[in-house]
Coordinates of N, CA and C in Angstrom, one line a residue:
M1 N 96.8 89.1 110.2 CA 97.3 90.2 111.0 C 96.4 91.3 110.9
H2 N 96.1 92.0 112.0 CA 95.2 93.1 112.0 C 96.0 94.4 111.6
P3 N 95.3 95.2 110.8 CA 96.0 96.5 110.4 C 96.2 97.4 111.6
T4 N 97.3 98.2 111.4 CA 97.6 99.2 112.4 C 96.8 100.5 111.9
V5 N 96.2 101.2 112.8 CA 95.5 102.4 112.5 C 96.2 103.6 113.2
V6 N 96.5 104.6 112.5 CA 97.1 105.8 113.1 C 96.2 107.0 112.9
E7 N 95.6 107.5 113.9 CA 94.7 108.7 113.8 C 95.1 109.9 114.6
R8 N 94.7 111.0 114.2 CA 95.0 112.3 114.9 C 93.8 113.3 114.6
E9 N 93.2 113.7 115.6 CA 92.2 114.8 115.5 C 92.9 116.1 115.6
L10 N 92.6 117.1 114.8 CA 93.1 118.4 114.9 C 92.2 119.4 114.3
E11 N 92.4 120.6 114.7 CA 91.6 121.7 114.1 C 92.4 122.4 113.0
M12 N 91.7 122.5 111.9 CA 92.3 123.1 110.7 C 91.6 124.4 110.5
R13 N 92.1 125.3 109.6 CA 91.5 126.5 109.3 C 91.1 126.5 107.8
L14 N 89.8 126.8 107.6 CA 89.4 126.9 106.2 C 89.6 128.4 105.8
I15 N 90.3 128.6 104.8 CA 90.6 130.0 104.4 C 89.5 130.5 103.4
L16 N 88.7 131.4 103.9 CA 87.6 131.9 103.2 C 87.9 133.1 102.3
A17 N 88.8 133.9 102.8 CA 89.3 135.1 102.1 C 90.5 135.6 102.8
P18 N 91.3 136.5 102.2 CA 92.5 137.0 102.9 C 92.1 137.5 104.3
G19 N 92.7 137.0 105.4 CA 92.4 137.4 106.7 C 91.1 136.9 107.3
R20 N 90.4 136.0 106.6 CA 89.1 135.5 107.1 C 89.2 134.0 107.0
T21 N 89.1 133.3 108.2 CA 89.1 131.9 108.2 C 88.0 131.3 109.1
A22 N 87.8 130.0 109.0 CA 86.8 129.3 109.9 C 87.4 128.0 110.4
A23 N 87.2 127.7 111.6 CA 87.7 126.5 112.2 C 87.0 125.3 111.6
V24 N 87.8 124.2 111.3 CA 87.2 123.0 110.8 C 87.9 121.8 111.6
A25 N 87.0 121.0 112.2 CA 87.6 119.8 112.9 C 87.9 118.8 111.9
A26 N 89.1 118.2 112.0 CA 89.5 117.2 111.0 C 90.0 116.0 111.7
L27 N 89.9 114.8 111.1 CA 90.5 113.6 111.6 C 91.4 113.1 110.5
L28 N 92.7 113.0 110.8 CA 93.7 112.3 109.9 C 93.7 110.9 110.2
S29 N 93.7 110.0 109.2 CA 93.7 108.6 109.5 C 94.5 107.9 108.5
Y30 N 95.3 106.9 109.0 CA 96.1 106.0 108.1 C 96.0 104.6 108.6
R31 N 95.9 103.7 107.6 CA 95.7 102.3 107.9 C 96.8 101.5 107.1
T32 N 97.4 100.6 107.8 CA 98.5 99.8 107.1 C 97.9 98.8 106.1
D33 N 96.6 98.6 106.1 CA 96.1 97.7 105.0 C 95.7 98.6 103.8
D34 N 95.9 99.9 103.9 CA 95.7 100.8 102.7 C 97.0 101.7 102.8
P35 N 98.2 101.1 102.6 CA 99.4 101.7 103.0 C 99.9 102.9 102.2
Y36 N 99.3 103.1 101.0 CA 99.8 104.3 100.2 C 98.9 105.5 100.4
A37 N 97.8 105.4 101.1 CA 96.8 106.5 101.3 C 96.7 107.0 102.7
V38 N 96.4 108.3 102.7 CA 95.9 108.9 103.9 C 94.5 109.4 103.7
H39 N 93.8 109.4 104.8 CA 92.3 109.7 104.8 C 92.1 110.9 105.7
V40 N 91.4 111.9 105.2 CA 91.1 113.1 106.0 C 89.6 113.3 106.0
T41 N 89.1 113.3 107.2 CA 87.6 113.6 107.4 C 87.4 114.9 108.0
F42 N 86.7 115.8 107.3 CA 86.4 117.1 107.8 C 85.0 117.1 108.3
H43 N 84.8 117.6 109.5 CA 83.5 117.8 110.2 C 83.1 119.2 110.1
I44 N 82.2 119.5 109.1 CA 81.8 120.8 108.9 C 80.3 120.9 109.2
D45 N 79.7 122.0 109.1 CA 78.3 122.2 109.5 C 77.3 121.6 108.5
T46 N 77.4 120.3 108.3 CA 76.5 119.6 107.4 C 76.1 118.3 108.1
D47 N 75.2 117.6 107.5 CA 74.7 116.4 108.1 C 75.7 115.3 108.1
W48 N 76.6 115.3 107.1 CA 77.6 114.2 106.9 C 79.0 114.9 106.8
P49 N 80.0 114.2 107.3 CA 81.4 114.7 107.2 C 81.8 114.6 105.7
V50 N 82.9 115.3 105.4 CA 83.5 115.3 104.1 C 84.8 114.5 104.1
H51 N 84.9 113.5 103.2 CA 86.1 112.6 103.3 C 86.9 112.9 102.0
W52 N 88.2 112.9 102.3 CA 89.2 113.0 101.2 C 90.3 111.9 101.4
T53 N 90.7 111.3 100.3 CA 91.7 110.3 100.3 C 92.8 110.6 99.3
F54 N 94.0 110.6 99.7 CA 95.1 110.9 98.7 C 96.4 110.3 99.2
A55 N 97.4 110.4 98.4 CA 98.7 109.6 98.6 C 99.4 110.2 99.9
R56 N 99.8 109.3 100.7 CA 100.6 109.7 101.9 C 101.8 110.4 101.5
E57 N 102.5 109.9 100.4 CA 103.7 110.5 99.9 C 103.5 112.0 99.6
L58 N 102.3 112.4 99.0 CA 102.0 113.7 98.7 C 102.0 114.6 99.9
L59 N 101.5 114.1 101.0 CA 101.4 114.9 102.3 C 102.8 115.0 102.9
V60 N 103.5 113.9 102.9 CA 104.9 113.8 103.5 C 105.8 114.9 102.7
E61 N 105.7 114.9 101.4 CA 106.5 115.8 100.6 C 106.0 117.2 100.8
G62 N 104.7 117.4 100.9 CA 104.1 118.7 101.0 C 104.4 119.5 102.3
V63 N 104.9 118.8 103.3 CA 105.3 119.4 104.6 C 106.6 120.2 104.3
F64 N 107.4 119.8 103.3 CA 108.7 120.4 103.1 C 108.8 121.2 101.8
R65 N 108.0 120.9 100.8 CA 108.0 121.6 99.5 C 106.7 121.4 98.8
P66 N 106.4 122.3 97.9 CA 105.1 122.1 97.1 C 105.0 120.8 96.5
S67 N 103.8 120.2 96.6 CA 103.6 118.8 96.1 C 102.2 118.7 95.6
G68 N 102.1 117.8 94.5 CA 100.8 117.5 94.0 C 100.4 118.5 92.9
D69 N 99.5 118.1 92.1 CA 98.9 118.9 91.1 C 97.5 118.3 90.8
G70 N 96.6 119.1 90.3 CA 95.3 118.5 90.1 C 94.4 118.7 91.4
D71 N 93.7 117.7 91.8 CA 92.7 117.8 92.9 C 93.3 118.1 94.2
V72 N 94.5 117.6 94.5 CA 95.1 117.9 95.8 C 96.5 118.4 95.7
R73 N 96.7 119.6 96.3 CA 98.0 120.2 96.3 C 98.3 120.6 97.8
V74 N 99.6 120.4 98.2 CA 100.0 120.6 99.6 C 101.3 121.3 99.5
W75 N 101.5 122.3 100.4 CA 102.8 123.1 100.5 C 102.9 123.7 101.8
P76 N 104.2 123.9 102.2 CA 104.5 124.5 103.5 C 104.4 126.1 103.4
S77 N 104.1 126.7 104.5 CA 104.0 128.1 104.5 C 104.1 128.6 106.0
R78 N 103.9 129.9 106.1 CA 104.0 130.5 107.5 C 102.7 131.4 107.6
S79 N 102.2 131.3 108.9 CA 101.0 132.2 109.2 C 101.2 132.7 110.6
D80 N 101.2 134.0 110.7 CA 101.4 134.7 112.0 C 102.6 134.1 112.7
G81 N 103.7 133.9 111.9 CA 105.0 133.5 112.5 C 105.1 132.0 112.8
R82 N 104.1 131.2 112.5 CA 104.1 129.8 112.8 C 104.1 129.0 111.5
A83 N 104.8 127.8 111.6 CA 104.8 126.9 110.4 C 103.5 126.3 110.2
V84 N 103.0 126.3 109.0 CA 101.7 125.7 108.6 C 101.9 124.9 107.3
V85 N 100.9 124.0 107.1 CA 100.8 123.2 105.9 C 99.5 123.6 105.2
L86 N 99.6 124.0 104.0 CA 98.4 124.4 103.3 C 97.9 123.2 102.3
M87 N 96.6 123.0 102.3 CA 96.1 121.9 101.4 C 95.0 122.6 100.5
A88 N 95.2 122.5 99.2 CA 94.2 123.0 98.3 C 93.5 121.8 97.7
L89 N 92.2 121.7 98.0 CA 91.4 120.5 97.5 C 90.4 121.0 96.5
S90 N 90.3 120.3 95.4 CA 89.4 120.7 94.3 C 88.6 119.5 93.9
S91 N 87.3 119.7 93.7 CA 86.4 118.6 93.3 C 85.3 119.2 92.4
P92 N 84.5 118.4 91.7 CA 83.4 119.0 91.0 C 82.4 119.8 91.9
D93 N 82.4 119.5 93.2 CA 81.5 120.2 94.1 C 82.0 121.5 94.6
G94 N 83.3 121.8 94.4 CA 83.9 123.0 94.9 C 85.3 122.9 95.2
E95 N 85.9 124.0 95.7 CA 87.3 124.0 96.1 C 87.4 124.5 97.5
A96 N 88.5 124.1 98.2 CA 88.8 124.6 99.6 C 90.3 124.7 99.7
L97 N 90.6 125.7 100.5 CA 92.0 125.9 100.9 C 92.0 125.8 102.4
L98 N 92.8 124.8 103.0 CA 92.8 124.6 104.4 C 94.3 124.7 104.9
E99 N 94.4 125.2 106.1 CA 95.6 125.4 106.8 C 95.7 124.6 108.1
A100 N 96.8 123.9 108.3 CA 97.0 123.1 109.5 C 98.4 123.4 110.1
S101 N 98.5 123.4 111.4 CA 99.7 123.7 112.0 C 100.7 122.5 111.7
T102 N 101.9 122.8 111.3 CA 102.8 121.8 110.8 C 103.2 120.8 111.9
P103 N 103.5 121.2 113.2 CA 104.0 120.2 114.1 C 103.1 119.0 114.4
P104 N 101.7 119.2 114.6 CA 100.9 118.0 114.7 C 100.8 117.1 113.5
V105 N 100.8 117.8 112.3 CA 100.7 117.0 111.1 C 102.0 116.2 110.9
S106 N 103.2 116.8 111.2 CA 104.5 116.1 111.0 C 104.5 115.0 112.0
A107 N 104.1 115.2 113.3 CA 104.2 114.1 114.3 C 103.3 112.9 113.9
W108 N 102.1 113.2 113.4 CA 101.2 112.2 112.9 C 101.8 111.4 111.7
L109 N 102.4 112.1 110.8 CA 103.1 111.5 109.6 C 104.2 110.6 110.1
E110 N 105.0 111.1 111.1 CA 106.1 110.2 111.6 C 105.5 108.9 112.2
R111 N 104.4 109.0 112.9 CA 103.8 107.7 113.4 C 103.4 106.8 112.2
T112 N 102.9 107.4 111.1 CA 102.5 106.5 110.0 C 103.7 105.9 109.4
L113 N 104.8 106.6 109.3 CA 106.1 106.1 108.7 C 106.7 105.0 109.6
R114 N 106.5 105.1 110.9 CA 107.0 104.0 111.8 C 106.1 102.8 111.6
A115 N 104.8 103.0 111.4 CA 103.9 101.9 111.3 C 104.1 101.1 110.0
C116 N 104.5 101.9 108.9 CA 104.7 101.3 107.6 C 105.8 102.2 106.9
P117 N 107.1 101.8 107.1 CA 108.1 102.6 106.5 C 108.0 102.7 104.9
P118 N 108.5 103.8 104.4 CA 108.5 103.9 102.9 C 109.2 102.8 102.3
G119 N 108.7 102.2 101.2 CA 109.3 101.1 100.5 C 108.7 99.8 101.0
S120 N 108.0 99.7 102.1 CA 107.5 98.5 102.6 C 106.0 98.4 102.3
E121 N 105.4 99.4 101.7 CA 103.9 99.4 101.5 C 103.4 98.2 100.7
G122 N 104.2 97.8 99.6 CA 103.7 96.7 98.8 C 103.6 95.4 99.5
G123 N 104.4 95.2 100.5 CA 104.3 94.0 101.3 C 103.1 93.9 102.2
R124 N 102.5 95.1 102.4 CA 101.3 95.2 103.3 C 100.0 94.9 102.6
L125 N 100.1 94.8 101.2 CA 98.8 94.7 100.5 C 98.4 93.2 100.4
G126 N 99.2 92.3 100.7 CA 98.9 90.9 100.6 C 98.7 90.3 99.2
L127 N 99.3 91.0 98.2 CA 99.1 90.6 96.9 C 99.7 89.2 96.6
D128 N 100.8 88.8 97.2 CA 101.4 87.5 97.0 C 100.5 86.4 97.5
D129 N 99.9 86.6 98.7 CA 99.0 85.7 99.3 C 97.7 85.5 98.4
A130 N 97.2 86.7 98.0 CA 96.0 86.6 97.2 C 96.2 85.9 95.8
L131 N 97.4 86.2 95.2 CA 97.7 85.5 94.0 C 97.9 84.0 94.2
A132 N 98.6 83.6 95.2 CA 98.8 82.2 95.5 C 97.5 81.5 95.8
D133 N 96.6 82.2 96.5 CA 95.3 81.6 96.7 C 94.5 81.5 95.4
L134 N 94.6 82.5 94.6 CA 93.9 82.4 93.3 C 94.4 81.3 92.4
L135 N 95.7 81.1 92.3 CA 96.3 80.1 91.5 C 96.1 78.7 92.1
A136 N 95.9 78.6 93.4 CA 95.7 77.3 94.0 C 94.3 76.8 93.7
R137 N 93.4 77.6 93.2 CA 92.0 77.2 93.0 C 92.0 76.5 91.7

């Protein structure tokens, strides 16, 4: 079976300082053969895009309430009267605070949840088939 891929391009805002932001093109990607993870690719002014992978559940929860600790934190907020999702990303190379409009992120997440409902992720990994194959050898 071929994996289902759910993608969404959107513009996010990199928060540089209070009242100062920069547009960042991003691609949200979800694959049913990697059912617990979401992948975000940021296209910034560098030779290569920046990739982040983290738990889908963290983003789903972060749309409604603060979620995560450590390298990835997500929480809902408001900016200029509109609903936004904030993502704080931290790595040895630096830190970034990004803002995305909530409606497109929520719509994309709903598509991922239809492609692979919560609780069904384990069945998408093919572990039973791989174990049976391994034991058959």
